[in-house]
mmCIF file of C-alpha atoms and ligand atoms in Angstrom:
data_model
loop_
_atom_site.group_PDB
_atom_site.id
_atom_site.type_symbol
_atom_site.label_atom_id
_atom_site.label_comp_id
_atom_site.label_asym_id
_atom_site.label_seq_id
_atom_site.Cartn_x
_atom_site.Cartn_y
_atom_site.Cartn_z
ATOM 1 C CA MET A 1 0.000 0.000 0.000
ATOM 2 C CA ILE A 2 1.436 3.374 -0.966
ATOM 3 C CA GLN A 3 0.620 6.061 1.542
ATOM 4 C CA GLY A 4 -0.997 9.130 0.060
ATOM 5 C CA ASN A 5 0.487 11.587 -2.381
ATOM 6 C CA ARG A 6 2.011 14.217 -0.153
ATOM 7 C CA LEU A 7 5.444 12.756 -0.630
ATOM 8 C CA PRO A 8 5.649 12.731 -4.466
ATOM 9 C CA ARG A 9 3.904 16.100 -4.602
ATOM 10 C CA SER A 10 6.389 17.626 -2.283
ATOM 11 C CA LEU A 11 9.348 16.153 -4.212
ATOM 12 C CA LYS A 12 7.995 17.372 -7.539
ATOM 13 C CA LYS A 13 7.463 20.836 -6.143
ATOM 14 C CA ASN A 14 11.112 20.867 -5.184
ATOM 15 C CA GLY A 15 12.336 19.988 -8.638
ATOM 16 C CA TYR A 16 12.693 16.214 -8.452
ATOM 17 C CA ARG A 17 11.656 13.921 -11.251
ATOM 18 C CA VAL A 18 9.294 11.414 -9.666
ATOM 19 C CA LYS A 19 7.619 8.293 -10.974
ATOM 20 C CA ILE A 20 5.135 6.482 -8.785
ATOM 21 C CA THR A 21 5.101 2.767 -9.348
ATOM 22 C CA GLU A 22 3.207 -0.018 -7.666
ATOM 23 C CA PRO A 23 5.102 -3.120 -6.563
ATOM 24 C CA ASP A 24 3.402 -5.244 -9.211
ATOM 25 C CA ASN A 25 4.584 -7.220 -12.246
ATOM 26 C CA ASN A 26 5.522 -3.998 -14.007
ATOM 27 C CA LEU A 27 7.940 -2.916 -11.287
ATOM 28 C CA GLU A 28 11.049 -4.185 -13.049
ATOM 29 C CA LYS A 29 10.056 -2.710 -16.402
ATOM 30 C CA SER A 30 9.166 0.557 -14.816
ATOM 31 C CA ILE A 31 12.506 0.805 -12.986
ATOM 32 C CA LYS A 32 14.504 -0.157 -16.077
ATOM 33 C CA PHE A 33 12.673 2.431 -18.134
ATOM 34 C CA PHE A 34 12.757 5.304 -15.654
ATOM 35 C CA LYS A 35 16.306 4.597 -14.342
ATOM 36 C CA PRO A 36 15.876 6.303 -10.964
ATOM 37 C CA ASN A 37 18.865 7.448 -8.920
ATOM 38 C CA VAL A 38 17.077 6.352 -5.797
ATOM 39 C CA ILE A 39 13.906 4.480 -4.888
ATOM 40 C CA PHE A 40 11.716 5.838 -2.122
ATOM 41 C CA ASN A 41 9.993 2.861 -0.568
ATOM 42 C CA ALA A 42 6.660 4.307 0.555
ATOM 43 C CA LEU A 43 5.110 0.900 1.160
ATOM 44 C CA HIS A 44 3.591 -0.125 4.418
ATOM 45 C CA GLY A 45 2.850 -3.406 6.126
ATOM 46 C CA GLN A 46 3.552 -6.937 4.976
ATOM 47 C CA PHE A 47 5.533 -7.257 1.739
ATOM 48 C CA GLY A 48 6.568 -3.581 1.822
ATOM 49 C CA GLU A 49 8.018 -3.555 5.291
ATOM 50 C CA ASP A 50 9.123 -7.097 6.046
ATOM 51 C CA GLY A 51 12.195 -7.549 3.847
ATOM 52 C CA PHE A 52 10.278 -8.917 0.885
ATOM 53 C CA ILE A 53 10.265 -5.843 -1.386
ATOM 54 C CA GLN A 54 13.713 -4.956 -0.043
ATOM 55 C CA THR A 55 15.001 -8.292 -1.389
ATOM 56 C CA ILE A 56 13.567 -7.438 -4.794
ATOM 57 C CA LEU A 57 14.985 -3.909 -4.692
ATOM 58 C CA GLU A 58 18.468 -5.247 -3.878
ATOM 59 C CA ARG A 59 18.512 -6.866 -7.305
ATOM 60 C CA PHE A 60 18.289 -3.543 -9.121
ATOM 61 C CA LYS A 61 21.400 -2.223 -7.391
ATOM 62 C CA ILE A 62 19.708 1.150 -6.931
ATOM 63 C CA PRO A 63 19.732 2.740 -3.483
ATOM 64 C CA TYR A 64 16.389 2.483 -1.687
ATOM 65 C CA THR A 65 15.205 4.218 1.465
ATOM 66 C CA HIS A 66 14.800 2.812 4.987
ATOM 67 C CA SER A 67 16.158 -0.416 6.431
ATOM 68 C CA GLY A 68 17.624 -3.265 4.413
ATOM 69 C CA VAL A 69 16.376 -6.825 4.040
ATOM 70 C CA ILE A 70 17.434 -8.296 7.361
ATOM 71 C CA ALA A 71 16.605 -5.399 9.692
ATOM 72 C CA SER A 72 13.224 -5.029 7.994
ATOM 73 C CA SER A 73 12.315 -8.659 8.470
ATOM 74 C CA ILE A 74 13.555 -8.771 12.068
ATOM 75 C CA ALA A 75 11.679 -5.614 13.034
ATOM 76 C CA MET A 76 8.490 -6.874 11.418
ATOM 77 C CA ASP A 77 8.531 -9.980 13.604
ATOM 78 C CA LYS A 78 7.489 -8.873 17.072
ATOM 79 C CA GLU A 79 8.678 -12.107 18.682
ATOM 80 C CA ILE A 80 12.194 -12.035 17.234
ATOM 81 C CA SER A 81 12.652 -8.319 17.754
ATOM 82 C CA LYS A 82 11.470 -8.545 21.375
ATOM 83 C CA LYS A 83 13.976 -11.329 22.014
ATOM 84 C CA ILE A 84 16.697 -9.057 20.666
ATOM 85 C CA PHE A 85 15.453 -6.169 22.841
ATOM 86 C CA ILE A 86 15.590 -8.405 25.907
ATOM 87 C CA LYS A 87 19.121 -9.624 25.093
ATOM 88 C CA ASN A 88 20.148 -5.988 24.868
ATOM 89 C CA LYS A 89 18.451 -4.968 28.123
ATOM 90 C CA ILE A 90 15.760 -2.910 26.439
ATOM 91 C CA ASN A 91 12.660 -3.298 28.556
ATOM 92 C CA THR A 92 9.653 -4.762 26.719
ATOM 93 C CA PRO A 93 6.376 -6.188 28.084
ATOM 94 C CA LYS A 94 6.552 -9.829 29.173
ATOM 95 C CA PHE A 95 5.001 -12.127 26.639
ATOM 96 C CA LEU A 96 4.322 -15.599 25.410
ATOM 97 C CA THR A 97 3.337 -16.863 22.004
ATOM 98 C CA TYR A 98 0.389 -19.113 21.298
ATOM 99 C CA SER A 99 -0.023 -21.391 18.284
ATOM 100 C CA TYR A 100 -3.491 -22.794 19.006
ATOM 101 C CA ASP A 101 -1.808 -25.990 20.113
ATOM 102 C CA ILE A 102 -2.714 -26.265 23.795
ATOM 103 C CA LYS A 103 -6.031 -26.606 25.580
ATOM 104 C CA ASN A 104 -7.885 -23.430 26.526
ATOM 105 C CA GLU A 105 -7.595 -24.165 30.261
ATOM 106 C CA ASP A 106 -3.871 -24.722 29.914
ATOM 107 C CA LEU A 107 -3.451 -21.473 28.076
ATOM 108 C CA ILE A 108 -5.312 -19.569 30.797
ATOM 109 C CA LYS A 109 -3.151 -21.262 33.440
ATOM 110 C CA LYS A 110 -0.004 -20.400 31.522
ATOM 111 C CA ILE A 111 -1.050 -16.757 31.171
ATOM 112 C CA LYS A 112 -1.797 -16.536 34.887
ATOM 113 C CA LYS A 113 1.552 -18.072 35.723
ATOM 114 C CA LYS A 114 3.712 -16.083 33.331
ATOM 115 C CA LEU A 115 1.776 -12.846 32.891
ATOM 116 C CA ARG A 116 -1.365 -11.521 34.497
ATOM 117 C CA PHE A 117 -4.749 -10.444 33.128
ATOM 118 C CA PRO A 118 -5.530 -8.183 31.354
ATOM 119 C CA VAL A 119 -3.239 -9.049 28.479
ATOM 120 C CA VAL A 120 -2.863 -7.834 24.919
ATOM 121 C CA ALA A 121 -3.255 -10.315 22.071
ATOM 122 C CA LYS A 122 -1.742 -9.321 18.746
ATOM 123 C CA PRO A 123 -0.388 -10.730 15.513
ATOM 124 C CA LEU A 124 3.381 -11.113 15.281
ATOM 125 C CA ASN A 125 3.693 -9.249 12.011
ATOM 126 C CA GLU A 126 0.883 -6.791 11.441
ATOM 127 C CA GLY A 127 0.755 -3.040 11.995
ATOM 128 C CA SER A 128 -1.665 -0.115 12.403
ATOM 129 C CA SER A 129 -3.078 -1.865 15.505
ATOM 130 C CA VAL A 130 -4.894 -4.295 13.219
ATOM 131 C CA ASN A 131 -6.158 -7.213 15.303
ATOM 132 C CA VAL A 132 -4.643 -5.910 18.525
ATOM 133 C CA TYR A 133 -6.994 -6.678 21.433
ATOM 134 C CA ILE A 134 -6.970 -6.066 25.138
ATOM 135 C CA CYS A 135 -8.265 -9.278 26.701
ATOM 136 C CA ASN A 136 -9.442 -10.472 30.058
ATOM 137 C CA GLU A 137 -9.823 -14.005 31.306
ATOM 138 C CA LYS A 138 -13.450 -14.128 30.143
ATOM 139 C CA ASN A 139 -13.066 -12.989 26.538
ATOM 140 C CA ILE A 140 -9.579 -14.110 25.576
ATOM 141 C CA ILE A 141 -10.489 -17.475 24.037
ATOM 142 C CA LYS A 142 -13.151 -15.924 21.868
ATOM 143 C CA ILE A 143 -10.782 -13.180 20.757
ATOM 144 C CA LEU A 144 -7.988 -15.627 19.984
ATOM 145 C CA ASN A 145 -10.375 -17.731 17.935
ATOM 146 C CA SER A 146 -11.373 -14.656 15.955
ATOM 147 C CA ILE A 147 -7.750 -14.135 14.815
ATOM 148 C CA LYS A 148 -6.922 -17.749 14.162
ATOM 149 C CA GLN A 149 -5.811 -16.895 10.638
ATOM 150 C CA TYR A 150 -2.456 -15.791 12.060
ATOM 151 C CA LYS A 151 -1.700 -19.333 13.307
ATOM 152 C CA LYS A 152 0.623 -17.868 15.944
ATOM 153 C CA VAL A 153 -0.090 -14.800 18.068
ATOM 154 C CA MET A 154 1.625 -12.860 20.780
ATOM 155 C CA ILE A 155 0.094 -12.531 24.218
ATOM 156 C CA GLU A 156 1.666 -9.701 26.134
ATOM 157 C CA GLU A 157 1.154 -8.265 29.592
ATOM 158 C CA PHE A 158 -0.999 -5.131 29.396
ATOM 159 C CA ILE A 159 0.935 -2.017 30.301
ATOM 160 C CA GLY A 160 -1.141 0.945 31.424
ATOM 161 C CA GLY A 161 0.088 4.502 31.485
ATOM 162 C CA ARG A 162 1.243 6.763 28.704
ATOM 163 C CA GLU A 163 1.853 6.139 25.011
ATOM 164 C CA ILE A 164 5.045 7.718 23.675
ATOM 165 C CA GLN A 165 6.743 7.220 20.315
ATOM 166 C CA VAL A 166 10.290 8.120 19.372
ATOM 167 C CA ALA A 167 11.845 8.902 15.999
ATOM 168 C CA ILE A 168 15.452 8.091 15.174
ATOM 169 C CA MET A 169 17.031 9.515 12.032
ATOM 170 C CA GLY A 170 20.306 7.740 11.321
ATOM 171 C CA ASN A 171 22.573 8.771 14.197
ATOM 172 C CA LYS A 172 20.248 11.523 15.330
ATOM 173 C CA LYS A 173 17.801 11.145 18.200
ATOM 174 C CA LEU A 174 15.119 13.171 16.477
ATOM 175 C CA GLY A 175 12.555 13.443 19.258
ATOM 176 C CA ALA A 176 9.384 12.065 20.770
ATOM 177 C CA ILE A 177 5.639 12.547 20.717
ATOM 178 C CA GLU A 178 2.970 11.498 23.189
ATOM 179 C CA LEU A 179 -0.392 10.232 22.006
ATOM 180 C CA LYS A 180 -3.484 10.608 24.113
ATOM 181 C CA PRO A 181 -6.254 8.599 22.510
ATOM 182 C CA LYS A 182 -9.826 9.270 23.576
ATOM 183 C CA ARG A 183 -10.517 5.628 22.806
ATOM 184 C CA LYS A 184 -9.631 2.639 24.973
ATOM 185 C CA PHE A 185 -6.187 2.441 23.439
ATOM 186 C CA TYR A 186 -4.247 3.659 20.409
ATOM 187 C CA ASP A 187 -6.205 1.456 18.021
ATOM 188 C CA TYR A 188 -6.706 1.767 14.263
ATOM 189 C CA GLN A 189 -9.287 4.506 14.526
ATOM 190 C CA ALA A 190 -7.331 6.460 17.105
ATOM 191 C CA LYS A 191 -4.414 6.366 14.655
ATOM 192 C CA TYR A 192 -6.123 7.266 11.398
ATOM 193 C CA ASP A 193 -9.548 8.785 12.020
ATOM 194 C CA LEU A 194 -9.439 12.498 12.754
ATOM 195 C CA ASN A 195 -12.853 12.230 14.389
ATOM 196 C CA ALA A 196 -11.334 9.975 17.025
ATOM 197 C CA LYS A 197 -9.552 13.126 18.241
ATOM 198 C CA THR A 198 -6.352 11.536 19.516
ATOM 199 C CA LYS A 199 -4.229 14.284 21.065
ATOM 200 C CA HIS A 200 -0.658 14.652 19.828
ATOM 201 C CA ILE A 201 1.601 16.197 22.445
ATOM 202 C CA ILE A 202 5.017 17.724 21.683
ATOM 203 C CA PRO A 203 7.162 18.270 23.606
ATOM 204 C CA VAL A 204 6.530 15.251 25.772
ATOM 205 C CA ASP A 205 6.300 16.246 29.395
ATOM 206 C CA LEU A 206 9.089 14.208 30.992
ATOM 207 C CA PRO A 207 11.975 15.098 33.312
ATOM 208 C CA GLN A 208 15.164 15.617 31.269
ATOM 209 C CA LEU A 209 16.811 12.465 32.599
ATOM 210 C CA LYS A 210 13.801 10.326 31.705
ATOM 211 C CA PHE A 211 13.596 11.925 28.275
ATOM 212 C CA ASN A 212 17.268 11.141 27.659
ATOM 213 C CA GLN A 213 16.730 7.573 28.819
ATOM 214 C CA LEU A 214 13.849 7.227 26.363
ATOM 215 C CA MET A 215 15.910 8.619 23.477
ATOM 216 C CA ASN A 216 18.767 6.271 24.318
ATOM 217 C CA LEU A 217 16.438 3.256 24.378
ATOM 218 C CA ALA A 218 15.029 4.048 20.937
ATOM 219 C CA PHE A 219 18.511 4.708 19.592
ATOM 220 C CA LYS A 220 19.756 1.399 20.971
ATOM 221 C CA ALA A 221 16.768 -0.460 19.493
ATOM 222 C CA HIS A 222 17.447 1.130 16.098
ATOM 223 C CA LYS A 223 21.093 0.046 16.297
ATOM 224 C CA VAL A 224 20.695 -3.481 17.664
ATOM 225 C CA ILE A 225 18.116 -4.347 15.017
ATOM 226 C CA GLY A 226 20.491 -2.904 12.402
ATOM 227 C CA CYS A 227 18.103 -0.300 11.013
ATOM 228 C CA ARG A 228 18.889 2.362 8.440
ATOM 229 C CA GLY A 229 17.282 5.720 7.788
ATOM 230 C CA VAL A 230 14.343 6.741 9.914
ATOM 231 C CA THR A 231 12.586 4.482 12.430
ATOM 232 C CA ARG A 232 9.827 5.036 14.965
ATOM 233 C CA SER A 233 9.769 3.088 18.216
ATOM 234 C CA ASP A 234 6.504 2.673 20.122
ATOM 235 C CA PHE A 235 6.708 2.792 23.920
ATOM 236 C CA LYS A 236 4.419 2.623 26.910
ATOM 237 C CA TYR A 237 5.506 4.574 29.999
ATOM 238 C CA PHE A 238 4.162 3.273 33.258
ATOM 239 C CA GLU A 239 5.243 4.054 36.827
ATOM 240 C CA GLY A 240 8.602 5.418 35.754
ATOM 241 C CA ASP A 241 9.494 2.578 33.378
ATOM 242 C CA PHE A 242 9.563 2.566 29.592
ATOM 243 C CA TYR A 243 8.365 -0.527 27.754
ATOM 244 C CA LEU A 244 9.254 -0.865 24.093
ATOM 245 C CA LEU A 245 6.364 -2.414 22.155
ATOM 246 C CA GLU A 246 7.977 -2.451 18.733
ATOM 247 C CA ILE A 247 10.221 -0.663 16.266
ATOM 248 C CA ASN A 248 8.804 0.407 12.885
ATOM 249 C CA THR A 249 11.199 0.481 9.951
ATOM 250 C CA GLN A 250 8.718 2.152 7.570
ATOM 251 C CA PRO A 251 7.061 4.786 9.743
ATOM 252 C CA GLY A 252 4.159 6.672 8.201
ATOM 253 C CA MET A 253 4.965 9.740 6.142
ATOM 254 C CA THR A 254 1.502 11.206 5.599
ATOM 255 C CA LYS A 255 0.244 14.553 6.787
ATOM 256 C CA LEU A 256 -1.010 12.997 10.003
ATOM 257 C CA SER A 257 2.023 10.824 10.614
ATOM 258 C CA LEU A 258 4.154 11.128 13.687
ATOM 259 C CA VAL A 259 7.709 11.160 12.321
ATOM 260 C CA PRO A 260 7.098 14.255 10.144
ATOM 261 C CA GLU A 261 5.484 15.905 13.173
ATOM 262 C CA ILE A 262 8.468 15.098 15.387
ATOM 263 C CA ALA A 263 10.855 16.284 12.650
ATOM 264 C CA SER A 264 8.946 19.504 12.208
ATOM 265 C CA TYR A 265 9.133 20.217 15.937
ATOM 266 C CA SER A 266 12.894 19.826 15.787
ATOM 267 C CA GLY A 267 13.054 22.286 12.868
ATOM 268 C CA ILE A 268 13.242 19.796 9.983
ATOM 269 C CA THR A 269 10.641 20.487 7.307
ATOM 270 C CA PHE A 270 8.903 17.646 5.486
ATOM 271 C CA ILE A 271 10.965 18.125 2.310
ATOM 272 C CA LYS A 272 14.220 18.277 4.299
ATOM 273 C CA LEU A 273 13.290 15.027 6.025
ATOM 274 C CA ILE A 274 12.553 13.329 2.707
ATOM 275 C CA GLU A 275 15.733 14.704 1.140
ATOM 276 C CA TRP A 276 17.748 13.353 4.047
ATOM 277 C CA MET A 277 16.150 9.947 3.555
ATOM 278 C CA LEU A 278 16.985 9.980 -0.157
ATOM 279 C CA LYS A 279 20.613 10.866 0.571
ATOM 280 C CA ASP A 280 20.812 8.300 3.328
ATOM 281 C CA ALA A 281 19.443 5.654 0.967
ATOM 282 C CA SER A 282 22.678 5.592 -0.907
ATOM 283 C CA LYS A 283 24.543 4.519 2.211
ATOM 284 C CA LYS A 284 24.712 0.759 2.185
ATOM 285 C CA LYS A 285 24.076 -1.085 5.402
HETATM 286 N N1 ADP B 301 1.392 -4.686 25.972
HETATM 287 C C1 ADP B 301 0.630 -3.634 25.724
HETATM 288 N N2 ADP B 301 0.093 -2.926 26.748
HETATM 289 C C2 ADP B 301 -0.715 -1.864 26.509
HETATM 290 N N3 ADP B 301 -1.060 -1.449 25.296
HETATM 291 C C3 ADP B 301 -0.567 -2.124 24.221
HETATM 292 C C4 ADP B 301 0.297 -3.248 24.385
HETATM 293 N N4 ADP B 301 0.601 -3.718 23.163
HETATM 294 C C5 ADP B 301 -0.033 -2.932 22.272
HETATM 295 N N5 ADP B 301 -0.744 -1.967 22.902
HETATM 296 C C6 ADP B 301 -1.554 -0.915 22.258
HETATM 297 O O1 ADP B 301 -1.796 -1.262 20.903
HETATM 298 C C7 ADP B 301 -1.123 -0.355 20.007
HETATM 299 C C8 ADP B 301 -0.536 -1.134 18.836
HETATM 300 O O2 ADP B 301 0.396 -2.080 19.311
HETATM 301 P P1 ADP B 301 1.804 -2.315 18.636
HETATM 302 O O3 ADP B 301 2.495 -3.382 19.419
HETATM 303 O O4 ADP B 301 2.540 -1.024 18.488
HETATM 304 O O5 ADP B 301 1.399 -2.946 17.231
HETATM 305 P P2 ADP B 301 1.192 -2.297 15.773
HETATM 306 O O6 ADP B 301 2.293 -2.904 14.960
HETATM 307 O O7 ADP B 301 -0.159 -2.752 15.328
HETATM 308 O O8 ADP B 301 1.317 -0.813 15.897
HETATM 309 C C9 ADP B 301 -0.078 0.338 20.863
HETATM 310 O O9 ADP B 301 0.271 1.595 20.335
HETATM 311 C C10 ADP B 301 -0.781 0.407 22.218
HETATM 312 O O10 ADP B 301 -1.725 1.457 22.267
HETATM 313 MG MG1 MG B 302 2.804 0.291 16.858
#
């Protein structure tokens, strides 16, 4: 899925020659014909964000934006990336994975032993809060059965408190934004529907030391996963502790997206951000 047209419009306005192409059977032809200096990967979600399109793009030997094949696929897998966070002492909510292979009672017992209700059930490799559910002991089985198509899901301890996201831009700790959803949590609607009236707060109200700690955590996550370009890490902040939920290697770049908002607060205009990404794309990683 290509996100909106702000990006190509803004590039064209600034004198760039831009061709929009879908990642379909004509991709190769289109690239060979247009001969771009750089490919801006504006895709989102599975295929565009999980190392798949990156593998295809590698073949053209043309620089492309954001993370490479391996970092993209690691970051897209919440189980693998969380294991790497834990190894690197980056706090992340406790979790277990479930493959629909044990009895319901055993699952409930396991959750009670390892975590505690409420928990959050979510796919390992989705995004946009799609099929993310807060569950209690009563509704969890029904919810899990409703997302059986994933075959394996993550069950994570529910962390209350604040929702804060951090942007990293190469070696620069770009900044953070707090989201205050009016809804139960930062779900799909809270993310994309203006009527849901999620509040965006910049600067984030945190003591300087805590803010630095948060920046360092996101920076470390970016580095240990091996990311390139811009990433956005999603945190919960509860009782003085940060919990990293995930790192996004293809953060949104639309008008409503958070990375452009964070960049703008730190004095980097949208076009400057995009230009940096294009330049950074030529750096192999
Ligand atoms: N363990 C958790 N505790 C509390 N809220 C969570 C938890 N996991 C996810 N959420 C909520 O769901 C949203 C989406 O979860 P996230 O793990 O970032 O997946 P996605 O890839 O869909 O964005 C988060 O921004 C947060 O509001
Ligand atoms: Mg997220």
